[in-house]
Every structure is written in C-alpha cells, then in structure tokens.
Tab-separated table of C-alpha atoms in Angstrom:
chain	number	residue	atom	x	y	z
A	71	UNK	CA	97.531	47.140	197.814
A	72	UNK	CA	98.570	45.487	201.048
A	73	UNK	CA	95.761	44.559	203.448
A	74	UNK	CA	95.668	46.258	206.869
A	75	UNK	CA	98.196	44.634	209.149
A	76	UNK	CA	100.215	43.171	206.273
A	77	UNK	CA	103.739	44.310	205.474
A	78	UNK	CA	104.072	46.085	202.152
A	79	UNK	CA	106.165	44.289	199.550
A	80	UNK	CA	109.268	46.285	198.595
A	81	UNK	CA	111.353	45.583	195.498
A	82	UNK	CA	114.480	47.689	194.880
A	83	UNK	CA	114.596	48.645	191.200
A	84	UNK	CA	117.557	51.016	191.281
A	85	UNK	CA	120.012	52.659	193.683
A	86	UNK	CA	122.579	55.375	193.156
A	87	UNK	CA	123.764	58.929	193.791
A	88	UNK	CA	121.385	61.883	193.665
A	89	UNK	CA	122.317	65.529	193.150
A	90	UNK	CA	120.110	68.619	193.535
A	91	UNK	CA	120.963	71.760	191.571
A	92	UNK	CA	119.550	75.131	190.646
A	93	UNK	CA	120.242	77.423	187.732
A	94	UNK	CA	119.923	81.215	188.219
A	95	UNK	CA	117.957	83.315	185.775
A	96	UNK	CA	119.709	84.752	182.738
A	97	UNK	CA	122.181	87.475	183.732
A	98	UNK	CA	121.549	86.870	187.448
A	99	UNK	CA	125.024	86.963	188.962
A	100	UNK	CA	124.116	86.704	192.638
A	101	UNK	CA	120.830	84.883	193.284
A	102	UNK	CA	119.515	85.375	196.810
A	103	UNK	CA	116.073	83.765	196.677
A	104	UNK	CA	114.037	81.292	194.682
A	105	UNK	CA	112.709	84.249	192.696
A	106	UNK	CA	116.164	84.584	191.132
A	107	UNK	CA	116.117	80.951	189.983
A	108	UNK	CA	115.175	79.756	186.496
A	109	UNK	CA	115.222	76.003	187.079
A	110	UNK	CA	115.499	73.404	189.812
A	111	UNK	CA	117.095	70.149	188.678
A	112	UNK	CA	118.070	66.684	189.867
A	113	UNK	CA	120.698	64.276	188.580
A	114	UNK	CA	120.234	60.532	189.098
A	115	UNK	CA	123.380	58.451	188.692
A	116	UNK	CA	122.488	54.751	189.064
A	117	UNK	CA	125.103	52.446	190.531
A	118	UNK	CA	126.512	50.225	187.819
A	119	UNK	CA	124.371	51.853	185.144
A	120	UNK	CA	125.400	53.253	181.793
A	121	UNK	CA	123.026	56.219	181.778
A	122	UNK	CA	122.965	59.361	183.930
A	123	UNK	CA	119.763	61.405	183.945
A	124	UNK	CA	119.266	65.165	184.274
A	125	UNK	CA	115.719	65.932	185.439
A	126	UNK	CA	113.887	69.253	185.712
A	127	UNK	CA	111.373	69.553	188.555
A	128	UNK	CA	108.421	71.903	188.149
A	129	UNK	CA	107.545	74.748	190.546
A	130	UNK	CA	111.285	75.064	191.161
A	131	UNK	CA	111.187	72.883	194.289
A	132	UNK	CA	110.434	69.408	195.569
A	133	UNK	CA	106.887	68.497	196.629
A	134	UNK	CA	106.224	68.618	200.354
A	135	UNK	CA	105.912	65.052	201.604
A	136	UNK	CA	103.577	65.813	204.496
A	137	UNK	CA	101.120	67.662	202.246
A	138	UNK	CA	101.304	65.019	199.472
A	139	UNK	CA	101.925	67.715	196.875
A	140	UNK	CA	102.083	66.768	193.183
A	141	UNK	CA	104.803	68.253	190.964
A	142	UNK	CA	105.339	67.659	187.251
A	143	UNK	CA	108.814	67.253	185.745
A	144	UNK	CA	110.696	65.923	182.746
A	145	UNK	CA	114.000	64.365	181.719
A	146	UNK	CA	116.103	67.107	180.144
A	147	UNK	CA	119.138	65.032	179.146
A	148	UNK	CA	120.560	61.516	179.181
A	149	UNK	CA	124.302	61.000	179.102
A	150	UNK	CA	126.606	58.004	179.459
A	151	UNK	CA	128.701	59.578	182.215
A	152	UNK	CA	128.417	62.097	185.026
A	153	UNK	CA	131.091	64.154	183.257
A	154	UNK	CA	128.806	64.398	180.232
A	155	UNK	CA	125.986	65.735	182.403
A	156	UNK	CA	128.263	68.402	183.923
A	157	UNK	CA	128.768	69.919	180.462
A	158	UNK	CA	125.013	70.534	180.339
A	159	UNK	CA	125.256	72.514	183.571
A	160	UNK	CA	127.996	74.978	182.646
A	161	UNK	CA	127.622	78.663	181.891
A	162	UNK	CA	126.325	79.441	178.399
A	163	UNK	CA	126.638	82.608	176.342
A	164	UNK	CA	124.440	83.201	173.322
A	165	UNK	CA	123.516	86.019	170.957
A	166	UNK	CA	120.019	87.467	170.611
A	167	UNK	CA	118.712	89.580	167.796
A	168	UNK	CA	117.630	92.502	169.975
A	169	UNK	CA	119.562	92.344	173.268
A	170	UNK	CA	123.028	91.294	172.152
A	171	UNK	CA	124.973	88.629	174.008
A	172	UNK	CA	123.215	87.049	176.974
A	173	UNK	CA	124.678	84.908	179.751
A	174	UNK	CA	123.012	81.905	181.335
A	175	UNK	CA	124.866	81.258	184.603
A	176	UNK	CA	126.199	77.841	185.543
A	177	UNK	CA	124.138	75.596	187.780
A	178	UNK	CA	124.845	75.567	191.511
A	179	UNK	CA	124.855	72.305	193.494
A	180	UNK	CA	122.335	72.453	196.353
A	181	UNK	CA	122.597	68.959	197.795
A	182	UNK	CA	123.862	65.448	197.263
A	183	UNK	CA	123.046	62.082	198.700
A	184	UNK	CA	121.908	58.586	197.863
A	185	UNK	CA	118.612	57.390	196.434
A	186	UNK	CA	116.617	54.266	195.751
A	187	UNK	CA	113.724	53.680	193.389
A	188	UNK	CA	111.557	50.954	194.842
A	189	UNK	CA	108.357	49.245	193.831
A	190	UNK	CA	105.778	49.285	196.606
A	191	UNK	CA	102.668	47.249	195.766
A	192	UNK	CA	102.781	48.196	192.089
A	193	UNK	CA	103.815	51.851	192.580
A	194	UNK	CA	107.337	53.221	192.136
A	195	UNK	CA	108.763	55.419	194.885
A	196	UNK	CA	111.837	57.639	194.697
A	197	UNK	CA	113.440	57.937	198.141
A	198	UNK	CA	116.611	59.802	199.066
A	199	UNK	CA	118.795	60.722	202.040
A	200	UNK	CA	121.094	63.768	202.013
A	201	UNK	CA	124.838	63.570	202.680
A	202	UNK	CA	125.642	67.218	201.936
A	203	UNK	CA	125.173	69.764	203.287
A	204	UNK	CA	125.556	68.272	206.745
A	205	UNK	CA	123.023	70.770	208.062
A	206	UNK	CA	120.390	72.068	205.589
A	207	UNK	CA	120.417	75.853	205.214
A	208	UNK	CA	118.283	78.535	203.593
A	209	UNK	CA	118.876	77.144	200.083
A	210	UNK	CA	117.681	73.666	201.005
A	211	UNK	CA	114.659	75.110	202.811
A	212	UNK	CA	113.747	77.182	199.743
A	213	UNK	CA	113.784	74.128	197.473
A	214	UNK	CA	112.151	71.873	200.100
A	215	UNK	CA	115.186	69.557	200.123
A	216	UNK	CA	114.590	67.734	203.406
A	217	UNK	CA	117.266	65.521	205.014
A	218	UNK	CA	115.305	62.567	203.631
A	219	UNK	CA	112.003	62.070	201.826
A	220	UNK	CA	110.080	59.769	199.524
A	221	UNK	CA	107.827	60.455	196.529
A	222	UNK	CA	105.458	58.315	194.518
A	223	UNK	CA	106.831	58.337	190.962
A	224	UNK	CA	104.614	57.926	187.889
A	225	UNK	CA	105.649	58.377	184.255
A	226	UNK	CA	103.317	59.986	181.720
A	227	UNK	CA	102.110	58.233	178.581
A	228	UNK	CA	103.041	60.561	175.668
A	229	UNK	CA	100.187	59.114	173.578
A	230	UNK	CA	97.508	60.194	176.051
A	231	UNK	CA	97.596	63.918	175.451
A	232	UNK	CA	98.053	66.595	178.092
A	233	UNK	CA	96.155	69.376	179.857
A	234	UNK	CA	95.909	72.722	178.063
A	235	UNK	CA	99.048	74.862	178.457
A	236	UNK	CA	100.811	72.154	180.481
A	237	UNK	CA	103.643	69.745	179.825
A	238	UNK	CA	106.145	69.579	176.997
A	239	UNK	CA	105.389	70.286	173.368
A	240	UNK	CA	104.523	67.157	171.397
A	241	UNK	CA	107.801	67.292	169.461
A	242	UNK	CA	109.767	67.396	172.752
A	243	UNK	CA	108.071	64.426	174.412
A	244	UNK	CA	109.768	61.048	174.770
A	245	UNK	CA	109.617	58.794	171.717
A	246	UNK	CA	109.447	55.308	173.201
A	247	UNK	CA	110.118	52.131	171.213
A	248	UNK	CA	106.956	50.113	170.666
A	249	UNK	CA	107.920	47.514	173.277
A	250	UNK	CA	108.318	50.171	175.987
A	251	UNK	CA	105.214	52.059	174.906
A	252	UNK	CA	103.276	48.862	175.619
A	253	UNK	CA	104.280	49.227	179.289
A	254	UNK	CA	101.558	51.866	179.622
A	255	UNK	CA	98.832	49.379	178.616
A	256	UNK	CA	96.688	52.284	177.445
A	257	UNK	CA	96.878	54.070	180.795
A	258	UNK	CA	97.796	57.746	181.275
A	259	UNK	CA	100.662	56.816	183.600
A	260	UNK	CA	103.017	53.888	184.160
A	261	UNK	CA	104.072	53.166	187.720
A	262	UNK	CA	106.276	50.055	187.531
A	263	UNK	CA	109.124	50.464	184.992
A	264	UNK	CA	112.020	52.783	185.885
A	265	UNK	CA	113.472	52.236	182.390
A	266	UNK	CA	110.872	54.680	181.071
A	267	UNK	CA	112.998	57.463	182.606
A	268	UNK	CA	115.900	56.615	180.292
A	269	UNK	CA	114.582	58.816	177.459
A	270	UNK	CA	114.950	62.541	176.870
A	271	UNK	CA	111.546	64.172	177.188
A	272	UNK	CA	110.094	61.571	179.540
A	273	UNK	CA	107.539	63.360	181.728
A	274	UNK	CA	106.774	62.320	185.274
A	275	UNK	CA	104.762	63.180	188.368
A	276	UNK	CA	106.257	63.241	191.867
A	277	UNK	CA	103.806	63.022	194.761
A	278	UNK	CA	105.014	63.629	198.308
A	279	UNK	CA	104.668	60.385	200.260
A	280	UNK	CA	106.924	60.012	203.313
A	281	UNK	CA	109.356	62.176	205.280
A	282	UNK	CA	111.092	59.156	206.848
A	283	UNK	CA	111.471	56.567	204.067
A	284	UNK	CA	114.190	54.495	205.739
A	285	UNK	CA	112.059	53.648	208.750
A	286	UNK	CA	108.786	53.543	206.801
A	287	UNK	CA	109.984	51.194	204.071
A	288	UNK	CA	112.639	49.362	206.063
A	289	UNK	CA	115.297	50.054	203.440
A	290	UNK	CA	118.670	51.490	204.505
A	291	UNK	CA	119.738	54.041	201.896
A	292	UNK	CA	123.314	54.007	203.205
A	293	UNK	CA	123.839	57.770	203.509
A	294	UNK	CA	127.191	58.915	204.959
A	295	UNK	CA	128.418	62.345	206.024
A	296	UNK	CA	130.670	63.938	203.411
A	297	UNK	CA	132.962	66.950	203.061
A	298	UNK	CA	134.384	68.930	200.150
A	299	UNK	CA	137.261	66.541	199.592
A	300	UNK	CA	135.010	63.503	199.348
A	301	UNK	CA	131.923	65.148	197.845
A	302	UNK	CA	130.477	63.083	194.995
A	303	UNK	CA	129.347	66.320	193.336
A	304	UNK	CA	132.998	67.249	192.937
A	305	UNK	CA	134.315	63.761	192.178
A	306	UNK	CA	131.544	62.394	189.984
A	307	UNK	CA	129.906	65.454	188.440
A	308	UNK	CA	133.192	67.395	188.181
A	309	UNK	CA	131.429	70.460	189.545
A	310	UNK	CA	134.574	72.254	190.669
A	311	UNK	CA	134.165	75.643	192.319
A	312	UNK	CA	136.026	77.390	189.483
A	313	UNK	CA	132.930	76.737	187.313
A	314	UNK	CA	130.125	76.126	189.810
A	315	UNK	CA	129.823	77.991	193.133
A	316	UNK	CA	129.690	75.261	195.799
A	317	UNK	CA	128.690	77.364	198.810
A	318	UNK	CA	125.057	76.133	198.638
A	319	UNK	CA	126.283	72.523	198.753
A	320	UNK	CA	128.692	72.918	201.640
A	321	UNK	CA	127.156	75.718	203.725
A	322	UNK	CA	123.529	75.931	202.593
A	323	UNK	CA	123.831	79.615	201.625
A	324	UNK	CA	122.943	81.298	198.337
A	325	UNK	CA	125.565	81.834	195.657
C-alpha cells in the first residue's frame, strides 16, 4: 500500500465500452420496479480485445460506493464479438412439463459508457463513466448506476470452496488452465490479473470504492455524451428497439 502522502501507483490493465442491462422476470411484459427484474447484467467490451464478457451482478444492482458494499457476481458468457453477446440477450421461449410454453423477455439496456480496469497498489479496480442516458432516471437509480463510480475487483479461487448456499455450483465454476490457476497462489481471491475474467463461470467480488474515480485516480475515462444514432449499445451490441426496448437507455424510464 502507498504510504501517507505518497501518490498511489496506477497501471491501466484494460479499457473499453461498458453496458448495463436488466432482464425482466419470466412472462413479465411491463416491468415497473426492480421487483419485476430477474437479473442485472454488465457487458465489458475491451478495446482491441478478442473477447466480450457478459457478467451477472448479484442483488440485482451495483454496490453503493459510499457505503463500500460488497456484491458477488459471475461471468455468464464469453463471446468473440458484441454481436455474439446480443444473441444471449434476446427473448427466449421454452416448454415446461407443467405450465406449457414460457417466455423469458429480452434484456433491456439501462446504461452505457466507458470503463477502465486499473491496478492500484496490487488491487484491481473497475471504474466507469456513463455516456447514456444523459441524465440518470428512475431505472438507473434503482440499479445504483451512478454517473461514475469505481469498485475494487477480486476474482474467486474455484479451488477454495464457497460459503454454504452461496456462489455457483461446482460444475458451473470456471475451469482455469494450470498456469492461470497458479495466479491465485493458494489464496481465496486474486486481485491482479484481469485475464481471470475471460472464462465462463469466473466468480468475482465488487466492493464499492469511489464515486469520483477520474479525479481520485487521475485517469481520464474519456466519456462523451451520446444519442440514439451514435449509441454504442445500438452500434456495437446490435440492441435495436425492435428486439430490446431502449427507453431505459435513452430516457431512464422503465420498459
């Protein structure tokens, strides 16, 4: 850790586009509160990278930075393009043995911006700044999507067990190659290697750290105001309004 009065050492590990999304509960056509939501998700699209990550965040919202909340999450899918991730977010229909056909609604975009994963004195931090919506609304407030925030990011060692009734099943956890598994060095969490997120089933902890990361860490995230025409959610994730209601992204209201 840095001594009092010393500047903290910041190393940028990764930068890219970040997208926040929510998926309504099965058969919920018109969600109007977080109680109508099944999952809260994030997509990380690194600049110049070959992998795009779809992450699920526990408690269906981001941790509050000021309260230093801790939220668990996991990597749901890894794809080689943003278009491939969008297919995971579409409406699904499936048959059940007792209730007939069921419908899982498509995900709704709730925010987009830019992010950086930095290493601060041996601890990774995920920081972001919103570009859309221009003014956060009731949806962003429900999911605690602030205009900007930073979280300490630690990745769980799948060989160290888990608390009772918590985390993924053993068969769903990340299966790391031996070389990457060594990154944990026998610890419960790794805090330095962002590459550990590049595996389906990777589990992580986000801890609220800062509400003003750009000024606190001295790193300009490069956020710019966007509109529908230039929205990365539409251009990169192909989340057109014919499949995904975009009102939460543009106006901050439920859809």
